[in-house]
Amino acid sequence: MEIDNILLNQREFFKTQQTKSLAFRKMYLEKLRNLILSNENMLYEAIDKDFGKSRFDTFTTELSFILNDIDYYIKNLKSLAKPKKVRTNLVNQLGKSKIYSEPLGCTLVISAWNYPYQLSLSPMIAAIAAGNCCILKPSEIAENTMKAMSSMINQNFPSEYLYVYEGGIHETTELLKLKFDKIFFTGSTRVGKIVYKAAAEHLTPVVLELGGKSPAIVTKDASLETAAKRIVWGKFLNAGQTCVAPDYLLIEESVQEQFLEMLRKYIKEFGYESGAEQYTRIINDNNYRRLVNLIVQNKIYCGGSFNEKQLYIEPTILNHVSWDDVIMQEEIFGPILPVIEFKNFNAVLNDIIEREKPLAAYLFTNNAEEKDIFSRKLSFGGGCINDTVMHLSNDHLPFGGVGNSGTGSYHGKYGFEAFSHQKAVLEKTTWGEPDIKYPPYSEKKLSWIKRLL
Ligand code: NAD
């Protein structure tokens, strides 16, 4: 069936009001959970074919997230969906005021390839929880996972409710001409702008989960061993193909030598040497070539080897990098960590502020003043003090970017809100209203109004 007909059918189905019932939403969330569990091996095999991601990494960074999301919404659906009573102001007394979380209708999720299951199904789960219909367009670059999701969902759910649409740029371009009630996009800032423009044609609200260059700052007051371990983990997880990976490292000069040695040690300890099974491959030739070109030989501190046949790039640290170097101009999105040294904490924060707002930022320090300055002065989507990446595993925190790294957020109740309209309803009594708001007006009425308002 053509995609515009699928959308048409979803619109008709949404009008039946069935998706609004909490029992309906729960039933489909449970069904999705069961499908994920019963198709676990098929999902592992597909992602392994796409970019050699291990079962361990796939479970911890993809499936566990999705299963948690489902459990969270099943458990909290009643309270999230319940109309919220709020106070009523003086002029509307003796009325009652409520906010209804209303599903938006037909939603579109467009996702990226780097965490294909999490980035596709997590927003779709939030859309279901909030009572919407949904079309999901995963990334064609991770072709096997796209096909795995489309077979799992399209064979088991009615297409007038949920549908996975396979396709690349051409298909997405056509899809974006249609009118949706919400578009949730995860991908690059460049394509985010294309999606935003297309959405504007229909005044469709968007969530844009984009990328950027996320700094990790390590000061001399940090617990250096812990910092090194957590930076190596967050940077080289998924071979650096993580939107919130530390893109580059800012290290205080006095501890630089010592700290780089620690980074080297943890790269070795984690077993990322050539051919290691636990270490993810680069997604395709284009990205492989782009990344290899960023490895400047005379700046290699450690790593630097690569293997085209295996699409393998060794975890690589580049030292003595400056803000003007090519590698500092765009998001790296791969296992190369450039290091810039600094002397002054405030000055280095100013250097970050001069640039586009990052999706994430990480500070390693035990100094309370530095923690405070970092949290207040720097604008970034979200981040951690003394860790990397883990903020997104806490579903009590909103996850999203700011400025060039995105707009809107999700996870937990924020995902529910992203797919809901907050509808305000004021219910008035039909008695007990003074006449002063109605014409004919008089000076006396005006003086009363002034007192009341
Ligand atoms: P991408 O922008 O190239 O592609 C994302 C989606 O857009 C895909 O589904 C693709 O089919 C579609 N697309 C690509 N070009 C298009 C075009 N011209 N018109 C219409 N649709 C188009 O991104 P990617 O390479 O899949 O992912 C990498 C980027 O995503 C990085 O910048 C990364 O930081 C970002 N990202 C952000 C998050 C987040 O949560 N903020 C998560 C993962 C990835």
Short mmCIF file of C-alpha atoms and ligand atoms in Angstrom, two decimals:
data_model
loop_
_atom_site.label_atom_id
_atom_site.label_comp_id
_atom_site.label_asym_id
_atom_site.label_seq_id
_atom_site.Cartn_x
_atom_site.Cartn_y
_atom_site.Cartn_z
CA MET A 1 0.00 0.00 0.00
CA GLU A 2 1.22 3.53 -0.75
CA ILE A 3 2.41 5.48 2.26
CA ASP A 4 -0.13 8.30 1.76
CA ASN A 5 -2.91 5.70 1.99
CA ILE A 6 -1.41 4.27 5.16
CA LEU A 7 -1.42 7.75 6.65
CA LEU A 8 -4.99 8.32 5.46
CA ASN A 9 -6.04 5.09 7.17
CA GLN A 10 -4.21 6.09 10.35
CA ARG A 11 -6.09 9.39 10.33
CA GLU A 12 -9.40 7.57 10.03
CA PHE A 13 -8.41 5.12 12.74
CA PHE A 14 -7.37 7.90 15.10
CA LYS A 15 -10.80 9.47 14.65
CA THR A 16 -12.42 6.33 16.08
CA GLN A 17 -10.92 7.36 19.48
CA GLN A 18 -9.70 3.81 20.14
CA THR A 19 -6.06 4.83 20.62
CA LYS A 20 -7.10 7.06 23.51
CA SER A 21 -8.21 4.20 25.73
CA LEU A 22 -5.60 3.37 28.36
CA ALA A 23 -6.37 -0.35 28.07
CA PHE A 24 -5.69 -0.15 24.31
CA ARG A 25 -2.36 1.62 24.83
CA LYS A 26 -1.27 -0.87 27.48
CA MET A 27 -2.28 -3.83 25.35
CA TYR A 28 -0.07 -2.67 22.47
CA LEU A 29 2.83 -1.75 24.73
CA GLU A 30 2.71 -5.25 26.18
CA LYS A 31 2.45 -6.74 22.72
CA LEU A 32 5.54 -4.82 21.63
CA ARG A 33 7.45 -5.97 24.71
CA ASN A 34 6.59 -9.59 23.98
CA LEU A 35 7.60 -9.21 20.35
CA ILE A 36 10.97 -7.72 21.29
CA LEU A 37 11.63 -10.56 23.71
CA SER A 38 10.58 -13.27 21.30
CA ASN A 39 12.59 -11.70 18.45
CA GLU A 40 15.67 -10.94 20.54
CA ASN A 41 18.01 -13.18 18.50
CA MET A 42 16.76 -11.83 15.20
CA LEU A 43 17.42 -8.28 16.48
CA TYR A 44 20.97 -9.17 17.60
CA GLU A 45 21.77 -10.82 14.28
CA ALA A 46 20.55 -7.84 12.26
CA ILE A 47 22.61 -5.29 14.17
CA ASP A 48 25.67 -7.54 14.04
CA LYS A 49 25.33 -7.66 10.25
CA ASP A 50 24.98 -3.88 10.07
CA PHE A 51 28.01 -2.88 12.12
CA GLY A 52 29.27 -5.73 14.23
CA LYS A 53 27.67 -4.60 17.45
CA SER A 54 28.00 -7.20 20.22
CA ARG A 55 25.03 -8.77 22.01
CA PHE A 56 26.21 -7.24 25.27
CA ASP A 57 26.32 -3.70 23.86
CA THR A 58 23.05 -4.23 21.99
CA PHE A 59 21.28 -5.36 25.11
CA THR A 60 22.71 -2.68 27.44
CA THR A 61 22.45 0.29 25.07
CA GLU A 62 19.40 -0.63 23.01
CA LEU A 63 17.02 -3.37 24.12
CA SER A 64 17.22 -2.68 27.86
CA PHE A 65 16.33 0.98 27.18
CA ILE A 66 13.31 0.04 25.12
CA LEU A 67 12.09 -2.57 27.60
CA ASN A 68 12.52 -0.06 30.44
CA ASP A 69 10.55 2.54 28.50
CA ILE A 70 7.70 0.10 27.98
CA ASP A 71 7.65 -0.83 31.68
CA TYR A 72 7.82 2.82 32.71
CA TYR A 73 4.82 3.77 30.59
CA ILE A 74 2.76 0.74 31.56
CA LYS A 75 3.38 1.54 35.21
CA ASN A 76 2.84 5.30 34.97
CA LEU A 77 0.24 5.57 32.22
CA LYS A 78 -2.68 6.24 34.51
CA SER A 79 -1.04 9.14 36.32
CA LEU A 80 0.52 10.58 33.15
CA ALA A 81 -2.79 10.57 31.27
CA LYS A 82 -4.96 11.72 34.15
CA PRO A 83 -6.42 15.24 33.74
CA LYS A 84 -4.50 17.52 36.13
CA LYS A 85 -6.48 19.89 38.35
CA VAL A 86 -4.94 23.36 38.62
CA ARG A 87 -5.93 26.50 40.56
CA THR A 88 -8.54 28.89 39.22
CA ASN A 89 -7.93 32.64 39.31
CA LEU A 90 -10.16 35.19 41.04
CA VAL A 91 -12.21 36.36 38.03
CA ASN A 92 -13.15 32.77 37.16
CA GLN A 93 -14.30 31.76 40.62
CA LEU A 94 -16.30 29.51 41.27
CA GLY A 95 -15.01 27.62 38.26
CA LYS A 96 -12.72 24.59 37.98
CA SER A 97 -9.60 24.30 35.83
CA LYS A 98 -8.06 21.17 34.38
CA ILE A 99 -5.32 20.24 31.93
CA TYR A 100 -5.96 17.26 29.67
CA SER A 101 -2.99 15.47 28.05
CA GLU A 102 -4.44 14.89 24.63
CA PRO A 103 -2.79 12.72 21.94
CA LEU A 104 -1.79 14.74 18.89
CA GLY A 105 -2.96 12.23 16.28
CA CYS A 106 -0.79 10.92 13.43
CA THR A 107 2.88 11.07 14.30
CA LEU A 108 6.05 10.45 12.33
CA VAL A 109 9.33 9.20 13.79
CA ILE A 110 12.44 9.47 11.62
CA SER A 111 15.52 7.95 13.17
CA ALA A 112 19.28 7.60 12.82
CA TRP A 113 21.31 4.41 12.31
CA ASN A 114 23.75 4.50 15.24
CA TYR A 115 21.43 3.08 17.94
CA PRO A 116 18.84 1.88 15.45
CA TYR A 117 16.50 0.11 17.87
CA GLN A 118 16.59 2.59 20.70
CA LEU A 119 16.30 5.70 18.52
CA SER A 120 13.41 4.23 16.52
CA LEU A 121 11.39 2.35 19.11
CA SER A 122 11.83 4.64 22.11
CA PRO A 123 10.01 7.58 20.45
CA MET A 124 7.45 5.17 18.97
CA ILE A 125 6.76 3.78 22.44
CA ALA A 126 6.25 7.31 23.78
CA ALA A 127 3.88 8.01 20.87
CA ILE A 128 1.87 4.85 21.71
CA ALA A 129 1.80 5.70 25.42
CA ALA A 130 0.48 9.17 24.67
CA GLY A 131 -2.33 7.66 22.55
CA ASN A 132 -1.19 8.38 18.98
CA CYS A 133 -0.89 6.50 15.71
CA CYS A 134 2.66 6.34 14.41
CA ILE A 135 4.68 5.82 11.25
CA LEU A 136 8.34 5.01 11.85
CA LYS A 137 10.99 5.64 9.19
CA PRO A 138 14.26 4.09 10.44
CA SER A 139 17.61 4.81 8.81
CA GLU A 140 18.28 2.93 5.59
CA ILE A 141 22.00 3.01 6.43
CA ALA A 142 21.49 0.29 9.05
CA GLU A 143 19.54 -1.74 6.51
CA ASN A 144 19.28 -5.03 8.40
CA THR A 145 17.92 -3.45 11.57
CA MET A 146 15.47 -1.42 9.49
CA LYS A 147 14.19 -4.63 7.92
CA ALA A 148 14.11 -6.42 11.28
CA MET A 149 11.90 -3.68 12.76
CA SER A 150 9.65 -3.48 9.74
CA SER A 151 9.03 -7.24 9.69
CA MET A 152 8.50 -7.37 13.47
CA ILE A 153 6.03 -4.48 13.54
CA ASN A 154 4.31 -4.64 10.16
CA GLN A 155 3.49 -8.34 10.55
CA ASN A 156 2.06 -7.94 14.02
CA PHE A 157 0.37 -4.55 14.26
CA PRO A 158 -2.45 -3.08 12.20
CA SER A 159 -0.93 -0.62 9.73
CA GLU A 160 -3.72 1.87 10.46
CA TYR A 161 -2.19 2.15 13.94
CA LEU A 162 1.58 1.51 13.67
CA TYR A 163 3.66 1.13 10.57
CA VAL A 164 7.35 0.95 9.71
CA TYR A 165 8.15 2.56 6.38
CA GLU A 166 11.42 1.47 4.82
CA GLY A 167 13.31 4.00 2.76
CA GLY A 168 16.10 6.46 2.27
CA ILE A 169 16.34 10.12 1.27
CA HIS A 170 13.85 9.89 -1.60
CA GLU A 171 11.17 8.15 0.48
CA THR A 172 11.72 10.51 3.43
CA THR A 173 11.42 13.51 1.16
CA GLU A 174 8.05 12.22 -0.09
CA LEU A 175 6.95 11.39 3.45
CA LEU A 176 7.77 14.90 4.62
CA LYS A 177 5.34 16.36 2.08
CA LEU A 178 2.46 14.75 3.98
CA LYS A 179 0.74 16.39 6.93
CA PHE A 180 1.52 14.88 10.33
CA ASP A 181 0.52 16.10 13.77
CA LYS A 182 4.03 15.66 15.16
CA ILE A 183 7.41 14.85 13.67
CA PHE A 184 10.08 13.39 15.92
CA PHE A 185 13.43 13.43 14.14
CA THR A 186 16.79 12.02 15.26
CA GLY A 187 19.78 12.68 13.05
CA SER A 188 22.22 15.30 11.89
CA THR A 189 21.78 19.05 12.27
CA ARG A 190 21.94 19.36 8.45
CA VAL A 191 18.96 17.05 7.87
CA GLY A 192 17.22 18.47 10.96
CA LYS A 193 16.95 21.77 9.07
CA ILE A 194 15.35 20.00 6.08
CA VAL A 195 12.81 18.32 8.38
CA TYR A 196 12.05 21.58 10.21
CA LYS A 197 11.38 23.41 6.92
CA ALA A 198 9.10 20.65 5.63
CA ALA A 199 7.21 20.58 8.94
CA ALA A 200 6.71 24.36 8.82
CA GLU A 201 4.67 23.98 5.61
CA HIS A 202 1.97 22.21 7.67
CA LEU A 203 2.71 23.98 10.96
CA THR A 204 3.60 20.55 12.32
CA PRO A 205 5.35 20.67 15.71
CA VAL A 206 8.71 18.91 15.86
CA VAL A 207 11.17 17.39 18.23
CA LEU A 208 14.65 17.52 16.73
CA GLU A 209 17.26 15.31 18.37
CA LEU A 210 20.45 16.40 16.64
CA GLY A 211 24.21 16.18 17.07
CA GLY A 212 27.17 18.43 17.72
CA LYS A 213 30.58 18.52 19.35
CA SER A 214 30.27 17.51 22.99
CA PRO A 215 33.26 18.39 25.19
CA ALA A 216 34.69 16.47 28.14
CA ILE A 217 36.64 18.71 30.50
CA VAL A 218 39.10 17.27 33.02
CA THR A 219 40.61 19.61 35.59
CA LYS A 220 43.54 19.00 37.93
CA ASP A 221 41.02 18.48 40.77
CA ALA A 222 39.45 15.43 39.14
CA SER A 223 39.71 11.83 40.30
CA LEU A 224 41.86 11.10 37.29
CA GLU A 225 41.67 7.30 37.20
CA THR A 226 37.87 7.32 37.31
CA ALA A 227 37.72 10.11 34.75
CA ALA A 228 39.99 8.21 32.34
CA LYS A 229 37.99 5.01 32.66
CA ARG A 230 34.64 6.73 32.10
CA ILE A 231 35.86 8.84 29.19
CA VAL A 232 37.34 5.81 27.41
CA TRP A 233 34.08 3.93 27.94
CA GLY A 234 31.81 6.78 26.74
CA LYS A 235 34.01 7.71 23.79
CA PHE A 236 34.72 4.27 22.33
CA LEU A 237 31.37 2.65 23.05
CA ASN A 238 29.79 1.87 19.66
CA ALA A 239 33.20 2.88 18.20
CA GLY A 240 32.49 6.52 18.97
CA GLN A 241 29.28 6.48 16.90
CA THR A 242 27.22 7.88 19.77
CA CYS A 243 25.50 11.26 19.61
CA VAL A 244 26.40 12.03 23.25
CA ALA A 245 29.94 10.60 23.14
CA PRO A 246 32.60 13.03 24.33
CA ASP A 247 33.66 14.46 20.97
CA TYR A 248 36.88 16.02 22.26
CA LEU A 249 38.85 16.29 25.50
CA LEU A 250 39.91 19.49 27.25
CA ILE A 251 42.58 18.67 29.79
CA GLU A 252 44.24 20.96 32.33
CA GLU A 253 47.88 21.27 31.34
CA SER A 254 49.39 20.26 34.69
CA VAL A 255 47.81 16.77 34.60
CA GLN A 256 47.88 16.16 30.87
CA GLU A 257 50.77 13.72 30.62
CA GLN A 258 49.59 11.63 33.53
CA PHE A 259 46.01 11.58 32.25
CA LEU A 260 46.84 10.56 28.69
CA GLU A 261 48.79 7.60 30.05
CA MET A 262 45.66 6.55 31.97
CA LEU A 263 43.54 6.80 28.82
CA ARG A 264 46.01 4.60 26.97
CA LYS A 265 45.93 2.09 29.82
CA TYR A 266 42.12 1.79 29.79
CA ILE A 267 41.92 1.45 26.01
CA LYS A 268 44.25 -1.54 26.39
CA GLU A 269 42.43 -2.93 29.41
CA PHE A 270 39.07 -2.81 27.62
CA GLY A 271 40.55 -5.04 24.91
CA TYR A 272 39.94 -2.78 21.93
CA GLU A 273 43.00 -4.05 20.02
CA SER A 274 42.69 -4.86 16.33
CA GLY A 275 40.04 -7.46 15.59
CA ALA A 276 38.52 -7.43 19.09
CA GLU A 277 35.02 -8.91 18.95
CA GLN A 278 33.57 -6.58 21.56
CA TYR A 279 34.46 -3.51 19.57
CA THR A 280 31.93 -2.18 17.08
CA ARG A 281 32.79 -1.51 13.42
CA ILE A 282 32.30 1.69 11.43
CA ILE A 283 28.89 1.71 9.75
CA ASN A 284 29.98 2.12 6.10
CA ASP A 285 32.76 3.03 3.64
CA ASN A 286 31.85 6.72 3.54
CA ASN A 287 32.13 7.16 7.27
CA TYR A 288 35.25 4.98 7.39
CA ARG A 289 37.04 7.16 4.80
CA ARG A 290 35.84 10.40 6.43
CA LEU A 291 37.23 9.24 9.79
CA VAL A 292 40.55 7.91 8.49
CA ASN A 293 41.15 11.32 6.89
CA LEU A 294 40.82 12.94 10.32
CA ILE A 295 43.76 10.97 11.73
CA VAL A 296 46.71 13.33 11.41
CA GLN A 297 49.82 11.16 11.71
CA ASN A 298 52.06 13.58 13.59
CA LYS A 299 49.41 14.14 16.28
CA ILE A 300 48.77 10.47 17.13
CA TYR A 301 49.32 9.84 20.83
CA CYS A 302 48.06 6.27 20.68
CA GLY A 303 46.12 4.07 18.26
CA GLY A 304 45.89 5.25 14.68
CA SER A 305 45.63 1.91 12.89
CA PHE A 306 42.72 0.95 10.66
CA ASN A 307 41.56 -1.87 8.43
CA GLU A 308 39.36 -1.05 5.46
CA LYS A 309 38.16 -4.60 4.86
CA GLN A 310 36.89 -4.91 8.42
CA LEU A 311 35.78 -1.24 8.65
CA TYR A 312 37.82 -1.16 11.82
CA ILE A 313 39.41 1.97 13.28
CA GLU A 314 41.46 1.56 16.41
CA PRO A 315 40.62 3.85 19.34
CA THR A 316 42.85 6.81 18.58
CA ILE A 317 43.97 9.76 20.68
CA LEU A 318 45.32 12.85 18.95
CA ASN A 319 47.40 15.14 21.14
CA HIS A 320 48.30 18.85 20.94
CA VAL A 321 45.23 19.63 18.89
CA SER A 322 44.12 23.25 18.48
CA TRP A 323 40.64 24.71 18.00
CA ASP A 324 41.54 25.53 14.38
CA ASP A 325 42.41 21.95 13.36
CA VAL A 326 40.12 20.26 10.82
CA ILE A 327 38.99 17.68 13.38
CA MET A 328 37.60 20.48 15.57
CA GLN A 329 35.31 21.86 12.85
CA GLU A 330 32.65 19.11 12.73
CA GLU A 331 31.20 16.35 14.87
CA ILE A 332 33.60 13.39 14.71
CA PHE A 333 31.16 10.51 15.27
CA GLY A 334 33.90 7.90 15.41
CA PRO A 335 36.68 6.50 17.66
CA ILE A 336 39.08 9.45 17.47
CA LEU A 337 39.59 11.66 20.52
CA PRO A 338 41.37 14.98 19.97
CA VAL A 339 42.93 16.52 23.06
CA ILE A 340 43.32 20.24 23.69
CA GLU A 341 45.17 21.39 26.79
CA PHE A 342 44.12 24.42 28.84
CA LYS A 343 45.47 26.50 31.71
CA ASN A 344 42.41 28.41 32.85
CA PHE A 345 39.03 26.78 33.57
CA ASN A 346 36.92 29.89 32.95
CA ALA A 347 38.73 30.71 29.73
CA VAL A 348 38.17 27.22 28.36
CA LEU A 349 34.43 27.45 29.17
CA ASN A 350 34.39 30.69 27.17
CA ASP A 351 35.98 28.84 24.24
CA ILE A 352 33.08 26.36 24.31
CA ILE A 353 30.50 29.15 24.63
CA GLU A 354 31.92 30.75 21.46
CA ARG A 355 30.83 27.65 19.52
CA GLU A 356 27.46 26.02 18.76
CA LYS A 357 25.66 24.67 21.83
CA PRO A 358 26.59 20.99 22.25
CA LEU A 359 24.20 18.10 22.78
CA ALA A 360 26.18 16.99 25.84
CA ALA A 361 28.98 18.24 28.07
CA TYR A 362 31.00 16.44 30.73
CA LEU A 363 33.05 17.82 33.58
CA PHE A 364 35.44 15.80 35.72
CA THR A 365 36.39 17.53 38.94
CA ASN A 366 35.95 17.38 42.71
CA ASN A 367 35.99 21.15 42.98
CA ALA A 368 32.55 22.46 44.03
CA GLU A 369 33.08 25.88 42.45
CA GLU A 370 34.01 24.38 39.08
CA LYS A 371 30.94 22.14 39.19
CA ASP A 372 28.73 25.12 39.89
CA ILE A 373 30.25 27.32 37.19
CA PHE A 374 29.99 24.48 34.63
CA SER A 375 26.31 23.82 35.40
CA ARG A 376 25.29 27.48 35.34
CA LYS A 377 27.50 29.09 32.73
CA LEU A 378 27.62 26.57 29.90
CA SER A 379 24.59 25.86 27.72
CA PHE A 380 24.27 22.24 26.52
CA GLY A 381 21.48 19.71 26.01
CA GLY A 382 22.36 17.57 29.03
CA GLY A 383 25.41 16.06 30.59
CA CYS A 384 27.22 14.68 33.62
CA ILE A 385 29.64 15.70 36.28
CA ASN A 386 32.17 12.91 36.80
CA ASP A 387 30.72 10.59 34.17
CA THR A 388 29.89 10.41 30.47
CA VAL A 389 26.72 9.37 28.60
CA MET A 390 24.90 8.02 31.68
CA HIS A 391 22.54 11.01 32.08
CA LEU A 392 20.41 9.60 29.31
CA SER A 393 19.84 6.40 31.25
CA ASN A 394 17.92 8.29 33.94
CA ASP A 395 14.36 8.59 32.69
CA HIS A 396 13.59 11.22 35.33
CA LEU A 397 15.80 13.57 33.29
CA PRO A 398 14.69 15.07 29.96
CA PHE A 399 16.91 14.08 27.04
CA GLY A 400 17.34 16.57 24.20
CA GLY A 401 19.50 19.26 22.68
CA VAL A 402 19.50 23.03 22.64
CA GLY A 403 20.16 25.42 19.74
CA ASN A 404 22.03 23.58 16.99
CA SER A 405 21.92 20.30 18.91
CA GLY A 406 18.14 20.16 18.86
CA THR A 407 14.82 21.26 20.21
CA GLY A 408 12.38 19.44 22.51
CA SER A 409 13.12 16.41 24.63
CA TYR A 410 11.95 12.91 25.57
CA HIS A 411 12.45 9.95 27.96
CA GLY A 412 10.03 9.20 30.77
CA LYS A 413 7.31 11.79 31.27
CA TYR A 414 9.06 14.11 28.78
CA GLY A 415 8.46 11.57 26.01
CA PHE A 416 4.81 11.40 26.93
CA GLU A 417 4.56 15.19 26.87
CA ALA A 418 6.40 15.40 23.54
CA PHE A 419 3.56 13.44 21.93
CA SER A 420 0.72 15.16 23.78
CA HIS A 421 -1.09 18.45 23.61
CA GLN A 422 -1.75 20.09 26.97
CA LYS A 423 -5.41 21.07 26.57
CA ALA A 424 -6.73 23.66 29.00
CA VAL A 425 -10.37 23.37 30.09
CA LEU A 426 -12.09 25.87 32.36
CA GLU A 427 -15.49 24.81 33.63
CA LYS A 428 -17.70 27.64 34.88
CA THR A 429 -20.78 27.58 37.04
CA THR A 430 -23.93 29.03 35.51
CA TRP A 431 -24.63 31.15 38.54
CA GLY A 432 -22.92 33.58 40.93
CA GLU A 433 -21.30 35.80 38.28
CA PRO A 434 -21.23 39.59 38.81
CA ASP A 435 -22.29 41.54 35.71
CA ILE A 436 -19.24 43.76 35.44
CA LYS A 437 -17.60 42.16 32.37
CA TYR A 438 -20.64 42.76 30.16
CA PRO A 439 -21.56 46.01 28.36
CA PRO A 440 -22.80 48.63 28.75
CA TYR A 441 -19.60 49.70 30.51
CA SER A 442 -19.34 52.45 33.12
CA GLU A 443 -16.68 54.17 35.21
CA LYS A 444 -17.91 52.25 38.21
CA LYS A 445 -17.49 48.89 36.40
CA LEU A 446 -14.00 49.96 35.28
CA SER A 447 -12.92 50.73 38.81
CA TRP A 448 -14.16 47.30 39.93
CA ILE A 449 -12.39 45.57 37.04
CA LYS A 450 -9.17 47.37 37.96
CA ARG A 451 -9.44 46.09 41.48
CA LEU A 452 -10.17 42.51 40.33
CA LEU A 453 -7.51 42.24 37.62
P1 NAD B 1 21.16 11.71 9.09
O1 NAD B 1 20.71 13.08 9.43
O2 NAD B 1 22.02 11.55 7.89
O3 NAD B 1 19.91 10.74 8.88
C1 NAD B 1 18.84 10.67 9.79
C2 NAD B 1 17.57 10.27 9.06
O4 NAD B 1 17.26 11.26 8.09
C3 NAD B 1 17.63 8.94 8.34
O5 NAD B 1 16.45 8.23 8.61
C4 NAD B 1 17.75 9.31 6.89
O6 NAD B 1 17.10 8.40 6.02
C5 NAD B 1 17.06 10.66 6.82
N1 NAD B 1 17.66 11.56 5.82
C6 NAD B 1 18.97 11.66 5.49
N2 NAD B 1 19.15 12.62 4.55
C7 NAD B 1 17.93 13.13 4.30
C8 NAD B 1 17.44 14.15 3.41
N3 NAD B 1 18.27 14.83 2.62
N4 NAD B 1 16.11 14.43 3.42
C9 NAD B 1 15.27 13.74 4.21
N5 NAD B 1 15.68 12.77 5.06
C10 NAD B 1 16.97 12.46 5.10
O7 NAD B 1 21.88 11.16 10.40
P2 NAD B 1 22.60 9.77 10.66
O8 NAD B 1 23.86 9.69 9.84
O9 NAD B 1 21.64 8.66 10.54
O10 NAD B 1 22.99 9.92 12.20
C11 NAD B 1 24.09 10.63 12.64
C12 NAD B 1 23.72 11.98 13.21
O11 NAD B 1 22.62 11.87 14.10
C13 NAD B 1 24.84 12.56 14.06
O12 NAD B 1 24.91 13.94 13.83
C14 NAD B 1 24.40 12.29 15.48
O13 NAD B 1 24.94 13.15 16.45
C15 NAD B 1 22.92 12.46 15.36
N6 NAD B 1 22.24 11.73 16.42
C16 NAD B 1 21.58 12.42 17.37
C17 NAD B 1 20.96 11.74 18.41
C18 NAD B 1 20.22 12.45 19.50
O14 NAD B 1 19.54 11.77 20.25
N7 NAD B 1 20.31 13.76 19.63
C19 NAD B 1 21.01 10.35 18.45
C20 NAD B 1 21.70 9.69 17.45
C21 NAD B 1 22.30 10.38 16.43
#
